[in-house]
């Protein structure tokens, strides 16, 4: 089977329970869609399990359907391993083709009564002539297996604004949990429409198929509502498709502190463009700018510090191309973390020497234990911060105890290197909270073990990883908000549970790269571990990932200025002029003056940047002492000192308390040595020894 065998048709219809597909089938139908063939999946559980075909006992090719439903049992280990198409070994989620993901079986299975179909996006052309309105419930349509949109997997590549969830129908599954069925519609870049009814019962609604079977009667579920929808779809398919404009490619966003410069490749010279910007990764609200055909760049200026999401679409006569998207941050990753509410501690782990693991808040500095390797390559784009590599056996970071919390978040970046080590602790402890990524490949397909102990019970998440966590940087976030425990991988939620005791306080003490009981050591590199007494929202998590991938460089730390030089003090009768060399024109100065050489008390004089001279006037008679230092946002320089006297030496001595006598001995003639107080003048006597002569013999 190949896509070319379908290209002379307007549409392809999959009906009923179409669960088992081969890789060739998947590729052929995708190729047909991309060539303009419309697709309709009028059933559910579509394109779920991959199968292979083998020869019969007599050797006839492609006569035996093979499906192990297990990667460990299947002897073929490549992208045709017979597991779910969405499993990591294949990594071709059915949602990319069908529009939704197989979402399980209704409680009661095929014997259960179908539940109501609940309308969304009632303005869609699919609902033409039905009178549908949002929230309308149409009975007996949804069951017994369904499809649903799953945010853990990518959405299909769709023309701008065409991917829609047409229903959101609650249904109780065989685990006695309420889930939601989602019929979907989207238009591919080729112009082809792809519809999914997302219910196995879809076909039963087209006619009265009531019949007795096995002593049980199958009820009449025929629905004029679904019949009109189906007619709309088939009529649209019969009209064929018109090509949409080619989507732009190579969309790049280069951020600065206040602007983002965007550029792209124009692949359709006749199409104009619409560029949307939002602070919401889901574009719930956004601003838009129209750009002329041929435009290949745009500067978005006047921005404040933050994370911005952009999507670009080519606009043509037959419709719009699929969106292309990019994000950029006019803030560094480190600054983003520092600005988040509830930040308790942030260990960047960027040290290149020593044993101290600094917490940027200054409150919970840690210690490297058993000499892990410092200065390894880091994860954050445009950030010189490095990481620390741990050996997986005895190296860790011990940190002080932190307060308990009700809501909390733990985050960190890992580069795991050993697929044989299952639990790699980012941060955590036994009986507290812990975040432990796993390889996500080989024998350990789980993404992580992430949990918290509350009232003696541990609540954990252990989802299957969407891809391998080995030899790649991965951003992990675990949040607890009341009864919700949520795990994110690279900005995307991959697991959640909602059964936690909502008001229970959590102990969030632990170690970094190992548990506090000396177990589950991390094998690989780790950086930017942070704790919060706040549950990061999905947007905050997505922003963290976006800022790490395309943010600005962190502002270098401001160093304290050098001390001023050539400091001198020149006195006069009642003032002192101090001067110095201003070697840093951006620093201000603080001048201290005191009559006490130890500066027990002093006068403070603040001087602006660029000052190199100051006249200190209105001084009394005496000796004054000065200290001068330079100051900026990084701190203060050492001080330099000088002193000066606003009086003569003689006046200073004569003014001292308890002066008894002061002989200056400055006479140039006569025989009297005068006491300045006049009390103890003395007669000078000639020495018997002559000047320059030795003692007499």
XYZ file of C-alpha atoms in Angstrom:
697
model
C 0.000 0.000 0.000
C 1.259 3.460 -0.842
C -0.105 6.965 -0.645
C 0.007 7.232 -4.423
C -2.705 4.569 -4.678
C -5.064 6.938 -2.857
C -4.253 10.202 -4.593
C -6.877 9.769 -7.315
C -9.573 9.846 -4.619
C -11.182 12.790 -2.872
C -11.308 11.011 0.457
C -10.299 8.051 2.610
C -12.707 6.701 5.269
C -11.787 4.508 8.227
C -14.915 3.171 9.948
C -15.530 1.277 13.160
C -12.846 -0.271 15.333
C -9.725 0.349 13.207
C -7.078 -0.361 15.844
C -4.266 -2.316 14.165
C -2.143 -0.621 11.478
C 1.222 -1.339 9.958
C 3.907 1.278 9.462
C 3.228 1.113 5.714
C -0.464 1.868 6.296
C 0.333 4.831 8.549
C 2.814 6.282 6.059
C 0.535 5.713 3.076
C -2.439 7.498 4.629
C -0.221 10.344 5.865
C 1.231 10.662 2.350
C -2.278 10.759 0.883
C -3.301 13.498 3.308
C -0.224 15.510 2.401
C -1.156 15.110 -1.262
C -4.623 16.597 -0.718
C -6.712 13.496 0.066
C -9.308 14.132 2.798
C -9.430 11.655 5.713
C -12.373 10.657 7.919
C -12.032 8.365 10.939
C -15.630 7.445 11.754
C -14.861 5.199 14.681
C -12.376 5.172 17.549
C -9.251 3.517 18.912
C -7.865 4.254 15.459
C -4.211 3.664 14.539
C -3.396 2.514 18.064
C -1.275 -0.661 17.792
C 1.446 -1.186 15.224
C 1.493 -4.567 13.505
C 3.761 -6.335 11.032
C 2.883 -8.895 8.396
C 4.639 -12.223 8.098
C 4.461 -15.168 5.712
C 2.043 -18.040 6.076
C 3.168 -21.563 6.913
C 3.396 -22.239 3.214
C 5.523 -19.163 2.641
C 2.897 -16.889 1.121
C 3.949 -13.334 1.999
C 1.994 -11.005 4.268
C -0.514 -13.590 5.475
C 0.130 -13.499 9.244
C -0.567 -10.424 11.370
C 2.087 -10.020 14.080
C 1.545 -7.936 17.232
C 3.395 -8.691 20.470
C 2.067 -5.568 22.243
C 5.357 -5.568 24.145
C 8.753 -4.138 23.326
C 10.481 -6.686 25.544
C 8.808 -9.675 23.850
C 9.137 -8.515 20.255
C 12.369 -9.808 18.671
C 12.360 -6.872 16.240
C 13.807 -3.785 17.904
C 13.366 -0.810 15.591
C 10.588 1.564 14.610
C 8.428 -1.401 13.551
C 8.404 -2.923 17.056
C 4.796 -3.933 17.740
C 3.823 -1.490 20.451
C 1.578 1.569 20.420
C 2.450 4.048 17.683
C 2.783 6.648 20.453
C 5.296 4.585 22.454
C 8.936 5.792 22.509
C 10.168 2.916 20.335
C 8.020 4.173 17.435
C 7.340 7.779 18.454
C 4.627 8.360 15.835
C 1.608 9.272 18.003
C -1.690 8.604 16.255
C -2.760 12.109 17.260
C -0.465 13.500 14.549
C -2.565 11.719 11.931
C -6.038 11.139 13.386
C -6.294 14.286 15.504
C -6.709 12.508 18.845
C -5.295 9.642 20.901
C -6.915 6.328 21.794
C -8.378 6.956 25.240
C -9.686 3.654 26.488
C -12.900 1.742 26.947
C -16.257 2.682 28.461
C -17.250 1.014 31.723
C -19.338 -1.953 30.626
C -17.580 -2.124 27.247
C -19.730 -2.962 24.241
C -22.779 -3.751 26.363
C -22.863 -0.237 27.846
C -25.307 2.380 26.601
C -23.541 5.130 24.629
C -23.376 8.473 26.430
C -24.229 11.922 25.127
C -22.035 13.787 22.678
C -21.367 17.307 24.080
C -20.814 19.962 21.400
C -17.827 22.331 21.275
C -16.902 24.848 18.566
C -20.470 24.826 17.267
C -19.595 27.371 14.550
C -17.552 24.748 12.647
C -18.754 23.878 9.144
C -19.088 20.288 10.363
C -22.184 21.371 12.340
C -23.892 23.213 9.455
C -27.690 22.680 9.424
C -27.669 20.793 12.736
C -28.650 23.772 14.885
C -25.834 22.819 17.246
C -24.825 25.099 20.087
C -21.901 24.888 22.491
C -22.685 22.614 25.405
C -25.539 20.840 23.639
C -25.837 17.160 24.603
C -26.834 14.780 21.826
C -27.765 11.371 23.312
C -26.437 7.891 22.572
C -23.398 8.680 20.435
C -20.233 8.239 22.522
C -18.961 4.744 23.374
C -17.703 2.127 23.873
C -14.112 3.077 22.963
C -13.097 6.657 22.277
C -10.403 9.055 21.080
C -9.381 12.184 22.991
C -6.909 15.023 22.661
C -3.867 14.279 24.817
C -1.541 17.175 25.645
C 1.329 14.746 26.241
C 1.592 14.272 22.475
C 1.997 16.799 19.660
C -1.008 18.227 17.884
C -1.264 17.559 14.144
C 0.331 20.063 11.787
C -2.711 22.102 10.815
C -3.582 25.220 8.884
C -3.941 28.196 11.181
C -7.064 28.020 13.320
C -8.381 24.783 11.799
C -7.473 22.266 14.512
C -10.539 22.150 16.727
C -11.996 19.886 19.384
C -15.591 19.454 18.236
C -16.795 17.782 21.421
C -15.937 17.300 25.076
C -18.104 14.422 26.234
C -17.675 12.977 29.749
C -17.644 9.205 29.919
C -16.759 6.776 32.724
C -13.998 4.392 31.661
C -13.326 0.847 32.790
C -11.139 2.200 35.612
C -14.252 3.961 36.926
C -12.720 7.349 36.089
C -14.376 10.149 34.150
C -12.543 11.019 30.944
C -13.551 13.194 28.002
C -14.109 12.174 24.391
C -12.989 14.678 21.740
C -14.142 14.581 18.134
C -11.617 16.610 16.099
C -11.182 18.393 12.783
C -8.140 19.963 11.138
C -6.939 21.039 7.706
C -3.504 19.967 6.529
C -1.164 22.209 4.553
C -2.236 20.383 1.387
C -5.781 21.624 1.925
C -6.995 18.159 2.972
C -9.456 17.973 5.869
C -9.057 15.308 8.567
C -12.066 14.421 10.745
C -12.308 12.051 13.705
C -15.676 11.111 15.228
C -13.777 9.635 18.203
C -16.478 7.060 19.012
C -16.901 3.455 17.900
C -20.665 3.996 18.053
C -20.483 6.587 15.235
C -21.484 4.056 12.590
C -24.458 2.813 14.662
C -25.948 6.311 14.551
C -26.168 6.490 10.752
C -29.042 3.974 10.394
C -31.396 1.972 12.551
C -29.200 -1.028 13.168
C -31.380 -2.446 15.958
C -31.267 -6.235 16.015
C -31.413 -9.075 18.523
C -28.101 -10.765 19.156
C -27.300 -13.547 21.590
C -30.607 -13.018 23.304
C -29.883 -9.294 23.692
C -31.371 -6.560 21.549
C -29.144 -3.799 20.174
C -31.080 -0.574 20.562
C -31.758 1.913 17.806
C -29.107 4.658 18.164
C -29.732 6.327 14.822
C -29.202 10.085 15.078
C -30.283 12.723 12.539
C -27.695 14.998 14.169
C -24.820 12.679 13.294
C -26.303 11.913 9.907
C -26.242 15.634 8.994
C -22.665 15.965 10.305
C -21.592 12.981 8.223
C -23.271 14.398 5.117
C -21.457 17.714 5.654
C -18.149 15.892 5.836
C -18.733 13.774 2.735
C -19.987 16.768 0.742
C -16.861 18.716 1.704
C -14.710 15.770 0.668
C -16.497 15.445 -2.675
C -15.651 19.043 -3.551
C -11.946 18.210 -3.527
C -9.232 20.410 -2.062
C -7.492 23.641 -2.974
C -3.846 24.056 -2.030
C -3.060 26.408 0.803
C -0.094 28.786 0.741
C 3.235 27.249 1.668
C 4.117 27.790 5.292
C 7.193 29.882 6.069
C 10.199 27.976 7.365
C 13.325 28.650 9.441
C 11.528 30.994 11.835
C 14.184 32.370 14.185
C 13.804 34.733 17.135
C 16.841 36.541 18.543
C 16.095 38.298 21.844
C 17.735 41.296 23.463
C 16.847 43.094 26.683
C 13.936 45.013 25.116
C 13.284 43.533 21.659
C 13.016 40.326 19.660
C 14.307 40.209 16.080
C 12.423 37.637 13.999
C 13.374 36.267 10.584
C 12.110 33.481 8.334
C 12.219 32.000 4.851
C 9.402 33.088 2.524
C 8.188 30.038 0.580
C 5.188 31.606 -1.182
C 5.742 34.959 -2.909
C 1.989 35.549 -3.306
C 1.099 35.109 0.366
C 1.069 37.840 2.976
C 1.755 37.107 6.645
C 0.170 37.439 10.036
C 2.533 37.447 13.020
C 0.976 36.812 16.439
C 2.630 37.476 19.805
C 1.446 36.294 23.215
C 2.708 35.827 26.748
C 0.499 32.727 26.874
C 1.986 29.641 25.185
C -1.554 28.603 24.239
C -2.317 31.992 22.618
C -5.532 32.448 24.598
C -4.977 36.155 23.972
C -2.513 37.660 21.540
C -1.600 40.669 19.483
C -1.315 40.411 15.705
C 0.474 42.370 13.002
C -0.081 41.997 9.255
C 2.958 41.901 6.982
C 3.157 42.288 3.220
C 4.022 39.482 0.812
C 7.750 38.946 0.560
C 8.461 40.075 4.132
C 11.139 37.959 5.801
C 11.900 39.792 9.041
C 10.310 41.840 11.787
C 11.622 43.588 14.912
C 9.299 43.488 17.898
C 10.558 46.291 20.124
C 9.658 48.062 23.349
C 9.331 44.818 25.300
C 9.631 44.411 29.041
C 11.551 41.551 30.632
C 9.659 38.308 30.072
C 8.956 35.332 27.810
C 7.177 35.843 24.489
C 5.593 33.317 22.145
C 5.275 33.955 18.410
C 3.431 32.189 15.619
C 3.591 33.071 11.940
C 1.113 32.118 9.236
C 1.062 32.653 5.482
C -2.266 34.107 4.309
C -3.500 33.165 0.820
C -6.633 33.241 -1.322
C -7.602 29.645 -0.449
C -6.885 29.908 3.259
C -3.958 30.021 5.592
C -0.909 27.816 5.959
C -0.160 25.910 9.154
C 1.439 28.025 11.856
C 5.131 27.971 12.556
C 6.099 28.912 16.078
C 9.028 30.137 18.130
C 9.612 31.629 21.557
C 12.130 34.076 22.975
C 12.892 35.541 26.382
C 14.004 39.099 27.038
C 15.151 37.871 30.426
C 17.835 35.401 31.427
C 16.946 32.024 32.908
C 18.635 32.949 36.191
C 16.695 36.221 36.457
C 13.439 34.429 35.624
C 13.968 31.982 38.479
C 14.948 34.775 40.871
C 11.729 36.673 40.101
C 9.346 33.752 40.667
C 7.084 33.862 43.726
C 7.963 31.604 46.621
C 11.590 30.950 45.639
C 13.127 29.165 48.598
C 16.530 28.134 47.241
C 18.317 28.047 43.886
C 21.539 26.100 43.544
C 22.924 26.969 40.098
C 25.753 24.406 40.533
C 27.977 26.522 38.336
C 31.001 26.422 40.616
C 34.312 25.533 39.020
C 36.323 25.007 42.216
C 35.924 24.529 45.938
C 33.448 22.557 48.023
C 30.695 25.164 48.411
C 27.453 24.885 46.404
C 26.006 28.367 46.625
C 22.314 29.116 46.954
C 21.555 32.342 45.076
C 19.228 33.421 47.895
C 22.123 33.092 50.346
C 20.029 31.052 52.795
C 20.783 27.390 52.066
C 24.346 27.084 50.795
C 25.335 23.452 50.326
C 28.511 21.362 50.263
C 29.819 19.071 47.531
C 30.448 15.599 48.971
C 33.141 13.240 47.618
C 34.400 15.643 44.958
C 32.003 15.525 41.995
C 33.365 17.009 38.766
C 32.777 20.762 38.632
C 32.688 22.927 35.532
C 31.016 20.478 33.127
C 29.126 21.900 30.118
C 25.809 23.490 31.010
C 22.269 23.285 29.662
C 21.174 26.914 29.402
C 21.574 28.735 26.076
C 23.490 32.044 26.217
C 24.451 31.353 29.826
C 28.057 30.636 30.866
C 26.857 28.745 33.938
C 28.297 25.235 34.057
C 26.994 21.999 35.563
C 28.274 19.378 37.998
C 28.849 15.748 36.988
C 28.119 13.026 39.574
C 29.367 9.428 39.462
C 26.129 7.696 40.466
C 27.677 5.955 43.472
C 28.697 8.288 46.298
C 28.766 11.918 45.145
C 26.075 14.389 46.135
C 25.411 17.858 47.525
C 24.370 18.147 51.146
C 22.162 21.140 51.905
C 20.668 22.579 55.107
C 17.154 21.794 56.264
C 14.405 23.872 54.679
C 10.957 24.789 56.039
C 7.941 22.571 55.507
C 5.383 23.635 52.914
C 1.891 22.817 51.737
C 2.345 23.807 48.106
C 5.822 23.405 46.622
C 7.820 22.948 43.436
C 11.108 21.145 42.759
C 12.934 21.711 39.485
C 16.273 20.907 37.889
C 18.103 20.042 34.667
C 19.608 16.583 34.113
C 21.961 15.041 31.574
C 21.808 11.363 32.495
C 24.566 9.147 31.150
C 23.924 5.632 32.464
C 20.855 3.770 31.169
C 21.452 1.067 33.786
C 20.817 3.454 36.707
C 17.065 3.612 37.263
C 16.521 6.295 39.914
C 18.599 9.480 39.551
C 17.805 11.984 42.277
C 17.569 15.645 41.360
C 16.504 16.543 44.885
C 14.745 14.671 47.620
C 14.706 12.423 50.575
C 13.246 9.246 51.969
C 9.873 10.038 53.498
C 9.881 13.626 52.216
C 9.467 14.871 48.631
C 11.614 13.551 45.809
C 12.164 14.012 42.104
C 14.083 11.142 40.481
C 14.330 11.017 36.675
C 14.777 7.626 35.043
C 16.412 6.603 31.744
C 13.143 6.380 29.802
C 14.688 3.772 27.519
C 15.898 0.164 27.486
C 14.795 -1.703 30.593
C 13.611 1.462 32.335
C 10.870 3.089 30.241
C 9.456 5.185 33.071
C 10.184 8.913 32.783
C 10.714 9.455 36.499
C 9.697 8.554 40.007
C 8.283 11.724 41.552
C 6.368 11.869 44.786
C 5.731 13.258 48.245
C 4.967 11.644 51.600
C 1.950 13.139 53.392
C 0.589 11.863 56.702
C 2.744 8.749 56.346
C 1.531 7.854 52.833
C 3.620 8.369 49.713
C 1.858 9.688 46.623
C 3.921 9.097 43.493
C 3.916 9.551 39.728
C 5.699 7.080 37.414
C 4.648 7.868 33.818
C 6.113 6.290 30.705
C 8.666 8.630 29.177
C 7.780 10.183 25.801
C 11.432 9.755 24.785
C 14.823 8.780 26.168
C 16.369 10.838 28.964
C 19.897 9.546 28.326
C 22.607 11.809 26.860
C 20.282 14.771 26.500
C 19.439 17.731 28.703
C 15.966 17.447 30.242
C 14.108 20.052 32.313
C 12.122 18.518 35.199
C 9.518 20.167 37.420
C 7.443 18.528 40.162
C 4.654 20.625 41.702
C 2.194 20.054 44.517
C -0.851 22.326 44.755
C -3.392 21.155 47.308
C -4.647 17.771 46.143
C -2.776 17.931 42.803
C 0.660 16.429 42.174
C 1.981 17.244 38.688
C 5.132 16.261 36.801
C 6.494 18.192 33.821
C 9.198 17.198 31.346
C 10.687 19.877 29.072
C 7.809 22.232 29.815
C 5.048 19.685 29.080
C 2.869 17.978 31.683
C 3.392 14.215 31.511
C 1.587 13.038 34.660
C -0.817 14.227 37.331
C -2.830 12.813 40.219
C -5.515 14.549 42.258
C -5.973 12.418 45.377
C -3.536 14.080 47.795
C -4.831 15.328 51.165
C -5.144 18.964 50.181
C -4.096 20.682 53.412
C -1.405 18.261 54.593
C 2.003 19.854 55.165
C 4.957 18.371 53.307
C 8.506 17.856 54.524
C 10.675 18.897 51.569
C 14.117 18.290 53.071
C 16.617 16.348 50.999
C 19.951 16.193 49.238
C 20.899 17.114 45.692
C 21.969 14.198 43.437
C 21.101 11.668 46.152
C 18.459 11.092 48.790
C 19.081 12.127 52.369
C 19.473 8.468 53.334
C 22.367 7.979 50.916
C 20.489 6.217 48.125
C 19.548 6.781 44.480
C 22.662 8.675 43.413
C 22.486 10.557 40.120
C 24.687 9.370 37.253
C 25.305 12.304 34.949
C 25.269 16.084 35.069
C 22.953 18.368 37.001
C 22.389 22.106 37.272
C 19.950 24.796 38.363
C 18.132 22.911 41.103
C 15.490 25.104 42.741
C 12.849 24.818 45.478
C 9.714 26.930 45.833
C 6.976 27.229 48.441
C 4.651 27.767 45.494
C 3.246 25.451 42.837
C 4.557 26.703 39.519
C 1.768 27.029 36.967
C 1.943 25.286 33.602
C 2.739 28.648 31.994
C 5.536 29.334 34.498
C 7.002 25.916 33.729
C 6.726 26.477 29.981
C 8.332 29.910 30.411
C 11.253 28.358 32.259
C 11.887 25.938 29.422
C 11.540 28.692 26.809
C 13.904 31.051 28.656
C 16.499 28.291 28.927
C 16.332 27.526 25.212
C 16.301 31.096 23.911
C 16.836 33.736 26.572
C 19.297 36.556 26.907
C 22.584 36.167 28.727
C 22.501 36.838 32.456
C 23.718 40.232 33.544
C 27.314 39.834 34.757
C 27.651 40.481 38.473
C 28.723 44.022 39.321
C 32.042 43.943 41.156
C 32.869 46.396 43.914
C 34.936 49.331 42.648
C 38.646 49.750 43.202
C 39.717 52.049 46.011
C 40.436 55.662 45.033
C 44.119 56.598 44.859
C 46.305 59.623 45.618
C 44.088 60.660 48.506
C 45.378 63.821 50.212
C 44.136 66.457 52.638
C 45.345 70.095 52.507
C 44.344 72.218 55.530
C 43.726 75.934 56.000
C 42.608 77.888 59.063
C 39.009 76.579 59.110
C 38.749 74.113 56.230
C 40.390 71.112 54.616
C 40.454 70.343 50.899
C 40.593 66.627 50.174
C 41.349 65.297 46.697
C 41.888 61.956 44.998
C 42.119 60.256 41.643
C 38.704 59.187 40.334
C 39.466 55.884 38.595
C 35.819 54.787 38.231
C 33.477 57.478 36.937
C 30.390 55.329 37.630
C 30.986 54.985 41.362
C 29.826 57.375 44.027
C 31.963 58.161 47.074
C 31.492 58.225 50.812
C 33.762 60.533 52.807
C 33.944 60.099 56.567
C 35.347 62.819 58.857
C 36.163 62.396 62.527
C 38.193 64.011 65.270
C 38.832 60.489 66.569
C 41.535 58.539 64.699
C 39.584 55.315 65.390
C 36.386 56.859 63.991
C 34.280 56.070 67.037
C 31.993 58.839 65.830
C 32.100 60.470 62.439
C 30.329 62.674 59.937
C 29.299 61.024 56.626
C 29.450 62.968 53.375
C 28.080 61.308 50.180
C 29.515 62.522 46.882
C 28.255 61.762 43.345
C 30.110 59.831 40.611
C 32.857 61.804 38.927
C 33.850 63.698 42.083
C 37.586 63.969 42.772
C 37.772 66.928 45.162
C 35.876 68.211 48.191
C 36.302 71.313 50.396
C 35.335 70.603 53.978
C 34.604 74.038 55.455
C 33.478 75.533 58.748
C 35.895 73.520 60.815
C 37.177 74.467 64.230
C 40.765 74.430 65.297
C 42.190 70.943 65.628
C 43.096 67.734 63.810
C 40.589 65.999 61.509
C 40.796 62.454 60.135
C 39.296 61.319 56.834
C 38.354 57.995 55.281
C 37.218 57.712 51.662
C 35.692 54.764 49.795
C 34.048 54.199 46.404
C 30.622 52.527 46.192
C 28.459 50.966 43.446
C 25.709 48.334 43.247
C 28.319 45.603 43.632
C 29.546 46.852 46.986
C 32.173 49.110 48.497
C 35.901 49.476 47.961
C 38.440 49.405 50.771
C 38.839 52.848 52.308
C 41.855 55.106 52.058
C 42.849 57.520 54.831
C 44.288 60.999 55.323
C 44.444 63.580 58.107
C 44.990 67.336 58.431
C 45.220 69.982 61.125
C 43.376 73.318 60.963
C 45.755 74.732 63.579
C 49.518 75.053 64.048
C 51.467 72.505 65.992
C 52.300 75.065 68.650
C 48.679 76.063 69.087
C 47.719 72.420 69.269
C 50.199 71.743 72.100
C 49.310 74.869 73.943
C 45.634 73.946 73.784
C 46.113 70.601 75.446
C 44.713 70.034 78.900
C 47.279 69.878 81.736
C 50.104 71.479 79.793
C 52.877 72.170 82.326
C 55.643 73.423 80.147
C 56.396 73.679 76.448
C 59.889 74.549 75.365
C 59.863 74.898 71.582
C 63.677 75.386 71.567
C 63.439 77.410 68.439
C 65.691 80.252 69.671
C 68.437 81.349 67.343
C 70.370 83.520 69.872
C 70.633 84.306 73.556
C 70.905 82.079 76.592
C 67.227 81.585 77.558
C 65.050 78.574 76.553
C 61.604 79.999 76.683
C 58.558 78.132 78.016
C 55.536 79.156 75.888
C 53.455 79.422 79.056
C 56.088 81.785 80.489
C 56.335 79.836 83.728
C 59.415 77.730 83.364
C 61.893 79.614 81.257
C 65.374 78.142 81.695
C 68.930 79.269 81.116
C 70.676 77.483 78.327
C 74.232 76.378 79.245
C 77.189 75.790 76.903
C 78.411 72.232 76.799
C 82.038 71.683 77.914
C 82.492 69.433 74.920
C 82.977 71.390 71.739
C 80.681 70.834 68.880
C 82.117 68.156 66.683
C 84.810 67.250 69.267
C 85.203 64.134 71.351
C 85.725 64.081 75.153
C 88.810 65.708 76.567
C 91.777 63.460 77.295
